[in-house]
XYZ file of C-alpha atoms in Angstrom:
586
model
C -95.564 12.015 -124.569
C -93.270 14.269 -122.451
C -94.079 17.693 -124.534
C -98.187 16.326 -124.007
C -97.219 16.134 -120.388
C -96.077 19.507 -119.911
C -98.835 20.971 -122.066
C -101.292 19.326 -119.416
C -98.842 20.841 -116.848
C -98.903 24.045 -117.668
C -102.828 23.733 -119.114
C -103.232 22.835 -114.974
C -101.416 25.522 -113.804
C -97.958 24.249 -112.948
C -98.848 22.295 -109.757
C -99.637 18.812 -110.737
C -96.471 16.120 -109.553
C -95.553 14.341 -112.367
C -93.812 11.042 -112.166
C -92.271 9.054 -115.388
C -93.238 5.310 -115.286
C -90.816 2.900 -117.838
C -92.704 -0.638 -119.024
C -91.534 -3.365 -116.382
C -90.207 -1.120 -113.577
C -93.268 0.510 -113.243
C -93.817 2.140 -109.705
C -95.924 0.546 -106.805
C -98.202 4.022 -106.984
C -98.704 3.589 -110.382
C -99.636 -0.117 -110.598
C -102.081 0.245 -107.847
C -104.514 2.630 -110.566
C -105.266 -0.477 -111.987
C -105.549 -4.519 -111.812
C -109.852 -3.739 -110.508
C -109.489 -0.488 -109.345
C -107.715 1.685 -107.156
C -105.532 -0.393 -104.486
C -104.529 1.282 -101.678
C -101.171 0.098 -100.388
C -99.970 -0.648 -96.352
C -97.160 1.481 -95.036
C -94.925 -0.105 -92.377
C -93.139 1.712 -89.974
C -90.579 -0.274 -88.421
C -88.723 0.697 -85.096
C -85.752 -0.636 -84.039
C -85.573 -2.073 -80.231
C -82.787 0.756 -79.701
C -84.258 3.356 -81.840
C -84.955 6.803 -79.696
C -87.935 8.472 -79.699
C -87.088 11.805 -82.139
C -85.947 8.889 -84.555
C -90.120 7.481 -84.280
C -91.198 10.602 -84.601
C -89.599 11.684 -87.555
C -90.144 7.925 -88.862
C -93.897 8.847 -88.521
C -94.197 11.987 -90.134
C -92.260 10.780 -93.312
C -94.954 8.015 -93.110
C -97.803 10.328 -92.450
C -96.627 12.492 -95.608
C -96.377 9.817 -97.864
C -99.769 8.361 -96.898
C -101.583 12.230 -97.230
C -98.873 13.348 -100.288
C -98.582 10.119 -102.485
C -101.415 7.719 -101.190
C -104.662 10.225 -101.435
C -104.799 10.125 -97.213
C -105.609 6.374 -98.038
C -103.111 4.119 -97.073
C -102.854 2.270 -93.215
C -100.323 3.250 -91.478
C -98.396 0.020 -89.644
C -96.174 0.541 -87.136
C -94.366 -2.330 -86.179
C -91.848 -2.860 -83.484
C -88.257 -5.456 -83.826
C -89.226 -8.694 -82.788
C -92.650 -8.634 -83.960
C -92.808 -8.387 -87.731
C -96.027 -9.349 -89.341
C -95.877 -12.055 -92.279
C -96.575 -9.517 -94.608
C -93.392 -8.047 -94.145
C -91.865 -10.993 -94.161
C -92.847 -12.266 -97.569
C -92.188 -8.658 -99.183
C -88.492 -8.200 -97.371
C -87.555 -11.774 -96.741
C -86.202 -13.673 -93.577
C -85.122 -11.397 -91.183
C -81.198 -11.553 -90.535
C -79.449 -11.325 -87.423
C -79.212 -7.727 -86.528
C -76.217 -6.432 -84.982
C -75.761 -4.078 -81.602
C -75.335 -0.536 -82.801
C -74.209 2.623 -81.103
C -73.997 6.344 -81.721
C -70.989 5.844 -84.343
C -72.920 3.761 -86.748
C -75.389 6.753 -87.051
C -72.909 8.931 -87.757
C -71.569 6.583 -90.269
C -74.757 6.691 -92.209
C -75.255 10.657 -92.429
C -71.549 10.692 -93.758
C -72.747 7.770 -96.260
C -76.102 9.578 -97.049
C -74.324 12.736 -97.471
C -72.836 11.247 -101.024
C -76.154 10.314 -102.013
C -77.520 13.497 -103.918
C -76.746 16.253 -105.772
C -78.349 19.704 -106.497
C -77.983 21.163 -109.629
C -79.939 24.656 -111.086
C -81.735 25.069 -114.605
C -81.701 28.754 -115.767
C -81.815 30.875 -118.801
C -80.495 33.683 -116.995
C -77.243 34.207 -118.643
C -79.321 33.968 -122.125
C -79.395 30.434 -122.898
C -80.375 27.714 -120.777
C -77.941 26.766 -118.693
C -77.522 23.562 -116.030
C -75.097 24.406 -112.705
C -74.033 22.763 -110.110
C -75.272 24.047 -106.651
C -74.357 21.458 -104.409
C -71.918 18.377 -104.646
C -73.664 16.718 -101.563
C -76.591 16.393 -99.247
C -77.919 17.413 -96.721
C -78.940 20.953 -98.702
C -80.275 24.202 -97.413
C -83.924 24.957 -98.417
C -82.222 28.299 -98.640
C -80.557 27.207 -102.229
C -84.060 26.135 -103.663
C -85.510 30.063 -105.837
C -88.600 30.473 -106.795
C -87.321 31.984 -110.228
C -85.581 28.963 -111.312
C -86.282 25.280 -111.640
C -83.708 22.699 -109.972
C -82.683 19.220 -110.753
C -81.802 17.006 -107.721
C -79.788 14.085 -108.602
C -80.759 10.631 -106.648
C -79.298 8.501 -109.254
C -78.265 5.479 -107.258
C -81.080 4.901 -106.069
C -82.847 5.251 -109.910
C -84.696 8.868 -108.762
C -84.485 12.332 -110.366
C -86.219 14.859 -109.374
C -87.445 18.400 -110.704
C -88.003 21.015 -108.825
C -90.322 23.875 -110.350
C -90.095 27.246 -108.685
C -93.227 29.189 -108.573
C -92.342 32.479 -110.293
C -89.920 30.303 -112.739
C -90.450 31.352 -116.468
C -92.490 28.567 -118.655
C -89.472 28.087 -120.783
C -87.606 27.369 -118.093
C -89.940 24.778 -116.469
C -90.339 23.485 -120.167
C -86.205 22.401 -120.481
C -86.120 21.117 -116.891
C -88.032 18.077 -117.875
C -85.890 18.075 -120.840
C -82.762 18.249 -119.363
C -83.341 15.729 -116.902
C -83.657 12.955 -119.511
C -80.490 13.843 -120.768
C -79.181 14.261 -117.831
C -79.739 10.877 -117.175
C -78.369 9.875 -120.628
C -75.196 11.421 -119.699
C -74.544 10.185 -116.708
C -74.982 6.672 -117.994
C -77.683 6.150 -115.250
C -80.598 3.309 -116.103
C -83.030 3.886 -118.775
C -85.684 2.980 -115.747
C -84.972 5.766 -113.615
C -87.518 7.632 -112.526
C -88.146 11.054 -112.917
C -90.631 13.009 -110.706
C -91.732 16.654 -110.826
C -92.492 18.557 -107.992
C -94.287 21.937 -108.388
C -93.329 24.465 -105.231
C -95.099 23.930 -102.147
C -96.086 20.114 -103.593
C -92.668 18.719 -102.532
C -92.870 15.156 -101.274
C -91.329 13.670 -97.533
C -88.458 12.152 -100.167
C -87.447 15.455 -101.661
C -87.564 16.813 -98.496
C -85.299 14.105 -96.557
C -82.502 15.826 -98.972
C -82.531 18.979 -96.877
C -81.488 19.706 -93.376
C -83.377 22.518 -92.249
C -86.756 22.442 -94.325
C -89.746 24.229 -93.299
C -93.323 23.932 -95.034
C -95.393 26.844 -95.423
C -97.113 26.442 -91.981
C -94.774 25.230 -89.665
C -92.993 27.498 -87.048
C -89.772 28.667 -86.676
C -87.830 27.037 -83.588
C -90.319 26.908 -80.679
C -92.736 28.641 -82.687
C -94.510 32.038 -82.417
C -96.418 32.886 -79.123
C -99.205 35.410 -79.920
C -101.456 37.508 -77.652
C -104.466 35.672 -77.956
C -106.683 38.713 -78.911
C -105.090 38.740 -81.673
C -104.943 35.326 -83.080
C -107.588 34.912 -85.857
C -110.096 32.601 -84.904
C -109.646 29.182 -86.574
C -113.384 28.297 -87.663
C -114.243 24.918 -85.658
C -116.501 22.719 -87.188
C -119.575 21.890 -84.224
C -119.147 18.252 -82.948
C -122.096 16.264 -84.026
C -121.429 12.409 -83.836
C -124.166 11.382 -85.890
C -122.683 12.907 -88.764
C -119.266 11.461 -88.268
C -119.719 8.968 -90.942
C -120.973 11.483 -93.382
C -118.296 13.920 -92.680
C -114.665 12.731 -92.856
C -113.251 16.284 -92.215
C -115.563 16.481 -88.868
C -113.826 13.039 -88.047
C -110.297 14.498 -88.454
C -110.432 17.579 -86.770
C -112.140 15.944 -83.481
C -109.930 12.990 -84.338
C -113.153 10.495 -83.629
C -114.076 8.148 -85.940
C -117.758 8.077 -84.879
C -119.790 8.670 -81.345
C -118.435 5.627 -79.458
C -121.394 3.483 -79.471
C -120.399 0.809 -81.637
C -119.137 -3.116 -79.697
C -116.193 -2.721 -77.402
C -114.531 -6.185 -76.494
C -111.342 -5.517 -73.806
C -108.130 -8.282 -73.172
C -105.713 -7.993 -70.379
C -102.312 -9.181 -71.998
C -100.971 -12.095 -70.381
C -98.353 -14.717 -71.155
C -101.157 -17.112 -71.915
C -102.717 -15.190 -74.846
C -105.708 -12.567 -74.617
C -107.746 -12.677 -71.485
C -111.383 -10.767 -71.075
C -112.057 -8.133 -68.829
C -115.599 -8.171 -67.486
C -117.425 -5.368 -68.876
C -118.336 -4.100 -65.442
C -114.333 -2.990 -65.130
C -114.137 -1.240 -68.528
C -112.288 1.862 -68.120
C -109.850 0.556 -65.353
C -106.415 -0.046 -66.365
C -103.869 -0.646 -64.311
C -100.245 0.723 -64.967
C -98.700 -2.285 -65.118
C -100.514 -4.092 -67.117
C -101.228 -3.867 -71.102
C -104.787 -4.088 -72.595
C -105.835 -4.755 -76.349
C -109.462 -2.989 -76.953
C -111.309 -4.468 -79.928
C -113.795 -1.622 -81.327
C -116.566 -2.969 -84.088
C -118.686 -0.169 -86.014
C -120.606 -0.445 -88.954
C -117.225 0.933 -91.166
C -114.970 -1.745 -89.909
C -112.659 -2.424 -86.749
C -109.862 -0.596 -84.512
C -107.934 -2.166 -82.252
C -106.404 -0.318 -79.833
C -103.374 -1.613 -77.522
C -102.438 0.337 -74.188
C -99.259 -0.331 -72.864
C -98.856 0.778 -69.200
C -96.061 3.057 -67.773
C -95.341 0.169 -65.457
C -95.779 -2.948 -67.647
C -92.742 -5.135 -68.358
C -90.992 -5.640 -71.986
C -92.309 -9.180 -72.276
C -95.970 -8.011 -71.716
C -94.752 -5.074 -74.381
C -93.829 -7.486 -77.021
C -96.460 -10.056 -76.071
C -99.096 -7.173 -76.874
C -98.094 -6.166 -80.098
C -97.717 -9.936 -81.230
C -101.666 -10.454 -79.725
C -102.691 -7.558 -81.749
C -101.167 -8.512 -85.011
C -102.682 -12.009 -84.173
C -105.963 -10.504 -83.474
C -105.700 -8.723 -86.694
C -105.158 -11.964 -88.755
C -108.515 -12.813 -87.128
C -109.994 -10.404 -89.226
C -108.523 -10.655 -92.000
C -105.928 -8.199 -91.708
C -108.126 -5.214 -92.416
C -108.687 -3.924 -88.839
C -106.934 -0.300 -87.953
C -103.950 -1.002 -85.394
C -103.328 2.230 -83.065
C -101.196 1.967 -80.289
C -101.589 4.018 -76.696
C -98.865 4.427 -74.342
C -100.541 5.612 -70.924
C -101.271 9.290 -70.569
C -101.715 9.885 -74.215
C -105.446 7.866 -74.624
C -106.743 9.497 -77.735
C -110.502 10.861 -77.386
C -112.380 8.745 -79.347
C -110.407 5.390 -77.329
C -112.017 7.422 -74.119
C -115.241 7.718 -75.677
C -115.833 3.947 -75.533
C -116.089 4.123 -71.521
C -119.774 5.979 -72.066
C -118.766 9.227 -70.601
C -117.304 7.527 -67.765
C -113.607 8.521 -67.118
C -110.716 6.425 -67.719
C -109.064 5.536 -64.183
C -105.525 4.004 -64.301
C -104.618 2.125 -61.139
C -100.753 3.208 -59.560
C -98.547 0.236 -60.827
C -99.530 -3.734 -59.256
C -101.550 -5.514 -61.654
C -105.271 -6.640 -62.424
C -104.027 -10.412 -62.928
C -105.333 -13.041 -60.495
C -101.975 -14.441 -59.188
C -100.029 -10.960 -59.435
C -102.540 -9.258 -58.077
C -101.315 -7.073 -54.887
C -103.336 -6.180 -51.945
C -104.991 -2.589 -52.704
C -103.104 -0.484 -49.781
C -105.517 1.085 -46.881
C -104.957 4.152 -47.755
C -105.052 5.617 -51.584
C -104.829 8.875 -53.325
C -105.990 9.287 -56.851
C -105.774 12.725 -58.773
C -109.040 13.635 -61.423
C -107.579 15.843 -63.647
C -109.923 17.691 -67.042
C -107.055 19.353 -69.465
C -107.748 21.951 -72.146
C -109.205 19.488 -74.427
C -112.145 18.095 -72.266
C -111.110 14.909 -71.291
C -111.117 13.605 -67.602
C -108.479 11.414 -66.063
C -108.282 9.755 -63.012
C -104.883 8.376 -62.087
C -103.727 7.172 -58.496
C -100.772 8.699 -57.136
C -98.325 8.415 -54.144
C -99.901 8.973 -50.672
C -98.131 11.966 -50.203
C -99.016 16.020 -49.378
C -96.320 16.857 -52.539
C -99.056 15.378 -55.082
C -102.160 17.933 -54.804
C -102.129 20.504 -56.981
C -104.228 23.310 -57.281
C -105.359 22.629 -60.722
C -107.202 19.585 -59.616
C -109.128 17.476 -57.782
C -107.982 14.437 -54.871
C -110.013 11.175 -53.459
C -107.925 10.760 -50.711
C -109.320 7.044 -49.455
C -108.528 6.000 -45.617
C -108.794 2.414 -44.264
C -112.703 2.322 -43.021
C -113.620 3.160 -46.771
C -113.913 6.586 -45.725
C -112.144 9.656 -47.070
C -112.165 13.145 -48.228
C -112.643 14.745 -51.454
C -109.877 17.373 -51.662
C -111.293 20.304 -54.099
C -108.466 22.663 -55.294
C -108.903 26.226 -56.138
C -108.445 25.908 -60.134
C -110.803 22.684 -59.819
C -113.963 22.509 -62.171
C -117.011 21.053 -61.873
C -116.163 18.210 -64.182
C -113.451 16.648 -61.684
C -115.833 17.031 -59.073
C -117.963 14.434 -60.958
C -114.713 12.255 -61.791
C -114.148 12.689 -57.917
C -117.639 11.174 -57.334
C -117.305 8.639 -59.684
C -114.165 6.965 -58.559
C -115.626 7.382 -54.646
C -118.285 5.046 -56.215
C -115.503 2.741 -57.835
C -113.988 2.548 -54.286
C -116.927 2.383 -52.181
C -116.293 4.816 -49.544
C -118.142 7.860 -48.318
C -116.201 11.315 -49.081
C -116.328 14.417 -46.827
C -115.609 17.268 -49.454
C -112.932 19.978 -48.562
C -111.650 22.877 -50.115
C -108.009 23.613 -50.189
C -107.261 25.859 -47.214
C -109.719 24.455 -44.803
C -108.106 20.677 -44.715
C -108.544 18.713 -41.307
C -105.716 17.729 -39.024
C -106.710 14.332 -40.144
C -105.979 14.847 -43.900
C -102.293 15.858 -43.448
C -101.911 13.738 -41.196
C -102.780 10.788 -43.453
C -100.671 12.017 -46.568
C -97.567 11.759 -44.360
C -97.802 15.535 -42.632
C -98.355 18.960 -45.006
C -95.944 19.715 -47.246
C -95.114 21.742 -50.523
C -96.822 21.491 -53.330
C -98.021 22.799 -56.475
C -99.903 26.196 -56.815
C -99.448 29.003 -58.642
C -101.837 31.891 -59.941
C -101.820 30.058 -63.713
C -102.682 26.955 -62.326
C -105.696 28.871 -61.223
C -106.850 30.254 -63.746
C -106.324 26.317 -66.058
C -103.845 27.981 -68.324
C -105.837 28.638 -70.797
C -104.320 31.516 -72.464
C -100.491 30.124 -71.445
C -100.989 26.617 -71.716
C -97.779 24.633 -70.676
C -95.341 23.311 -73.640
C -92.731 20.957 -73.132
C -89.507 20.573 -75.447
C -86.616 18.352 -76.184
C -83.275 19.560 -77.116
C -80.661 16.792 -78.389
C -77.602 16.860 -80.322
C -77.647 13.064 -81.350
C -77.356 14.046 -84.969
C -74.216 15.849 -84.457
C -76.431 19.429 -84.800
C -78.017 20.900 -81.668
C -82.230 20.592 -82.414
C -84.928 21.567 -80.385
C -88.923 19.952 -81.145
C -91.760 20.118 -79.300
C -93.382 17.199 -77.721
C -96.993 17.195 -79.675
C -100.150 16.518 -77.826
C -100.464 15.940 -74.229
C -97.241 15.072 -72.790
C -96.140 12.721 -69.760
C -93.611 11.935 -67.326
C -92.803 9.632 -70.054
C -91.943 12.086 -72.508
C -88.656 13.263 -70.540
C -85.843 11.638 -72.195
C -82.986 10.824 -70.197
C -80.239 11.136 -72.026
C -81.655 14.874 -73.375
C -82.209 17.700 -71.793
C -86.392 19.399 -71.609
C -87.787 22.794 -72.109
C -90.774 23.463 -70.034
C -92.263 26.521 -70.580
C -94.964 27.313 -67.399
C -95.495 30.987 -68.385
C -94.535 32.043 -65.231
C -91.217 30.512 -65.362
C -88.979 28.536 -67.992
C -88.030 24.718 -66.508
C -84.546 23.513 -68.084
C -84.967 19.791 -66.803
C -80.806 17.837 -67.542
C -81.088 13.988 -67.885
C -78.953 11.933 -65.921
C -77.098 10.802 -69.094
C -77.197 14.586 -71.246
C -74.203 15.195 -72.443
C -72.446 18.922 -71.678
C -73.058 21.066 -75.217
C -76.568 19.796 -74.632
C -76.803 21.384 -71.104
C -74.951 24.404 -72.357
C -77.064 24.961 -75.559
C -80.370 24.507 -74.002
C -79.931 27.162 -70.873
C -78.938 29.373 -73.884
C -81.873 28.686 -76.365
C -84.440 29.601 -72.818
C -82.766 32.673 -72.466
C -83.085 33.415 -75.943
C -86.770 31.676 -76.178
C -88.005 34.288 -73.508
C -86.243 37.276 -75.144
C -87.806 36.703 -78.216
C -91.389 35.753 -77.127
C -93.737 38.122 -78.829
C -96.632 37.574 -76.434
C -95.786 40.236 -74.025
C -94.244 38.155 -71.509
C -91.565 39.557 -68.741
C -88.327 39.481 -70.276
C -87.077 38.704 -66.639
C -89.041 35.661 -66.456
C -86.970 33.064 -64.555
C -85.242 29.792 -65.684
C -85.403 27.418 -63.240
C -82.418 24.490 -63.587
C -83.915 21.085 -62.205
C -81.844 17.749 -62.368
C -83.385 14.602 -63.036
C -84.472 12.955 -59.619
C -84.573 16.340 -57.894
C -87.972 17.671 -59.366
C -89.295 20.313 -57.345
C -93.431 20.292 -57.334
C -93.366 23.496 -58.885
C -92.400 21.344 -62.118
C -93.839 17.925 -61.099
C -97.323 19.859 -60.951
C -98.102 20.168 -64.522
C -97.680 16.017 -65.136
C -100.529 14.371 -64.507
C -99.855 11.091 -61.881
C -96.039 11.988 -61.297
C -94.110 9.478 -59.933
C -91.380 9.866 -58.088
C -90.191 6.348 -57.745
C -89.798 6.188 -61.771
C -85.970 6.794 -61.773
C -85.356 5.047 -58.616
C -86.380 1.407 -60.032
């Protein structure tokens, strides 16, 4: 059977993964080919309460690789949080034990316990006759050690997993003995005749394999920050022309607009309350207030997603109450809906697309709940921002001259339901319509003003005029420069540096890490309260270097700007939407 096997290999070019399944330890992959059909397994993500957030994130992409890698792109993702464990997991991992505090030590502990987990060894004929070498006694490896001439052998033994790596330009007879030599290898080091043994053709490694090594990069993925090009000389990236009515015929149009259809299917919205799930007239759809949390139940003919958005305000109860309603809610139907959850600020589009091309408006902390409701102050200020990907957001924001910025658009609301609609000089004509729209939601009667020509009586309501943020790129929407925002921690005991994907938030700035915000026109190094010193030291360093190195075009005398946590300037506040500046003051 094994010589077949790498006959088919080699008959299918070398880039099949082959895995070795023994009768009555057969793998959960393997199984799932039959009993009916094809059965698609769940994948649960589990986050512990004291878990930080580049911990999720990598948590999620090893997920996300072994649902696109091993599951065909098939599997559900489940992402559950401590405390609320679904029964599923339950009956597959039993009772859930007391788990105790942990700090930074314990994670050190583990990488100095994973470290004795693996070993690399080479397979080469080099010398004349095939030959197997130790090239390193522990993990984590360098991706550096893996040769595209030679095949390698990585030994997972304890936990019953070999596998075999096949370099591209490796000779067939070598690739022929590295099967080979990884059933005796297992032979000789007395391991279980059940161990598994996978093959991995190069560029087909799995998120396993590639746990094993500390600095591995796929073919696509950038170097450090990544390369900044002049963008006449980017190749254009072929988009595929959004047509909703052919969502359901075309999963790769779904994927790259990241909607699942056009929106029009039966939306069903519950405010999260200690009670249980409680409706939200239809007539308020779209509203959200930040301290609340909402669970959004969207029907289409393919099935059900339920969404849950957690405000920036809301309180951990209301946090874990939510994601015990949803898995509840899920039970309800039969545990096959899709489970996404939405921190505020990062609403995906197709979530938006349920309002009817109304824009989503989030309320400035207080509550839409009947007894915590608070009195809406006289006078209001809410921001209508439309970023690079088309979607509008209205958010309310302190009463205060330091929250315009140029980019956008203001409702500023006074007591007799009058007001002004503040146009800035980067504006659009899309937040002009968001300004309109929440005007409506408000009921007052808007004089419109451009920035410049503002009355006495418009500073005088937002406190007296003040600094705020404007700049020539604001202008202009950043379209070429767009602003990227980094982390840089050393909680791993090596200094690392990843961006913050997607749209990011006030939310997104970690405390206890220092942030890289790249504006174009200047380089932000934002210091936590709680960052320790090598972090402060190594991150002013990697800016320096980061603008140096930028291939763009960029002036190499661009400044850095130091700003502490609690002392943002609005030169940096500018470019999150609905800053708050009471956030670290709570």
């Amino acid at each position: 059977a094994a010589i077949f096997a790498v006959q088919m290999d080699d008959y299918l070019g070398g880039k099949p993964v082959q895995s070795r399944e023994i009768q009555g330890n057969e793998s959960t992959e393997f199984v799932g080919y039959f009993k009916g059909g094809i059965k698609y397994k769940e994948i649960y993500q589990w986050c512990g309460s004291s878990c930080n957030k580049y911990e999720r994130l990598k948590a999620t992409q090893v997920a996300v690789g072994i649902r696109d890698n091993e599951r065909n792109g098939r599997s559900k993702l489940i992402t559950v949080e401590e405390g609320s464990e679904p029964d599923q997991l339950i009956k597959v991992l039993g009772s859930k034990p007391v788990l105790p505090e942990c700090d930074d030590d314990d994670d050190e502990l583990a990488d100095i316990t994973n470290r004795r987990s693996a070993k690399l060894y080479m397979v080469s004929d080099s010398s004349g006759s095939m030959k197997v070498s130790v090239v390193a006694e522990e993990n984590p490896f360098s991706m550096a050690m893996l040769l595209s001439e030679e095949c390698f052998i990585l030994d997972n033994g304890a936990a019953r997993k070999i596998f075999v790596w096949k370099g591209k330009d490796a000779n067939p007879q070598e690739r022929k003995a590295a099967m080979k030599n990884a059933e005796q290898f297992i032979q000789q080091m007395n391991y279980p005749a059940n161990t598994q043994i996978q093959v991995l053709p190069e560029g087909g490694e799995t998120p396993i394999f590639k746990q094993f090594f500390k600095d591995w990069k796929d073919k696509d993925q950038s170097d450090g920050f990544g390369k900044v090009y002049v963008t006449e000389r980017v190749a254009k990236i072929e988009q595929i022309e959004f047509d909703a009515t052919k969502l359901h015929e075309s999963p790769q149009m779904a994927a790259q607009h990241n909607m699942v259809d056009d929106g029009s299917g039966k939306v069903e919205i519950w405010r999260v309350e200690n009670s249980g799930r409680v409706p939200v007239g239809p007539e308020t759809y779209g509203q959200f207030y930040g301290g609340d949390c909402y669970i959004i139940l969207y029907t289409y003919p393919k099935g059900q997603i339920i969404y849950t958005w957690q405000g920036a305000h809301t309180t951990k109860d209301e946090l874990t109450a939510s994601a015990f309603l949803t898995v509840q809610l899920d039970r309800l139907l039969n545990s096959q809906a899709v489970q996404i959850r939405v921190s505020q600020g990062k609403e995906p589009a197709h979530l938006l697309s349920l309002f009817k091309n109304k824009p989503l408006i989030v309320y400035k902390d207080g509550t839409s709940k009947k007894e915590g409701q608070k009195p809406a102050p006289p006078t209001r200020l809410f921001q209508i921002r439309r970023n690079l990907a088309d979607i509008t957001r209205i958010a309310e924001v302190d009463v205060d001259a330091m929250s315009l910025n140029s980019n956008d658009v203001f409702v500023l609301k006074l007591p007799n339901n009058s007001g002004y609609t503040w146009v800035g000089k980067g504006a659009n004509k899309e937040e002009e319509q968001g300004a309109q729209y929440i005007a409506s939601v408000l009921k007052c009667q808007t004089a419109m003003i451009n920035e410049g020509q503002e009355p006495e009586e418009f500073w005088k309501a937002l406190g007296g005029k003040k600094k705020y943020q404007t700049s020539s790129q604001l202008l202009t929407k950043a379209e070429d420069h767009p602003p990227r925002l980094y982390g840089c921690s050393n909680k791993t005991g090596r200094f690392i540096i990843e961006e913050v994907p997607g749209e990011f938030t006030q939310d997104d700035l970690a405390e206890d890490d220092v942030m890289l915000l790249d504006a174009w026109e200047q380089v932000f190094v934002w210091i936590g309260k709680d960052a320790n010193e090598t972090e402060q030291q190594e991150s002013i360093k990697s800016a320096k270097r980061y603008i140096e190195t930028d291939p763009s075009g960029r002036d190499k005398g661009t400044p850095i700007v130091i700003v502490k946590q609690g002392h943002e300037p609005p030169t940096f506040t500018g470019w999150f939407l609905a800053w708050d500046s009471n956030k670290w003051k709570k």
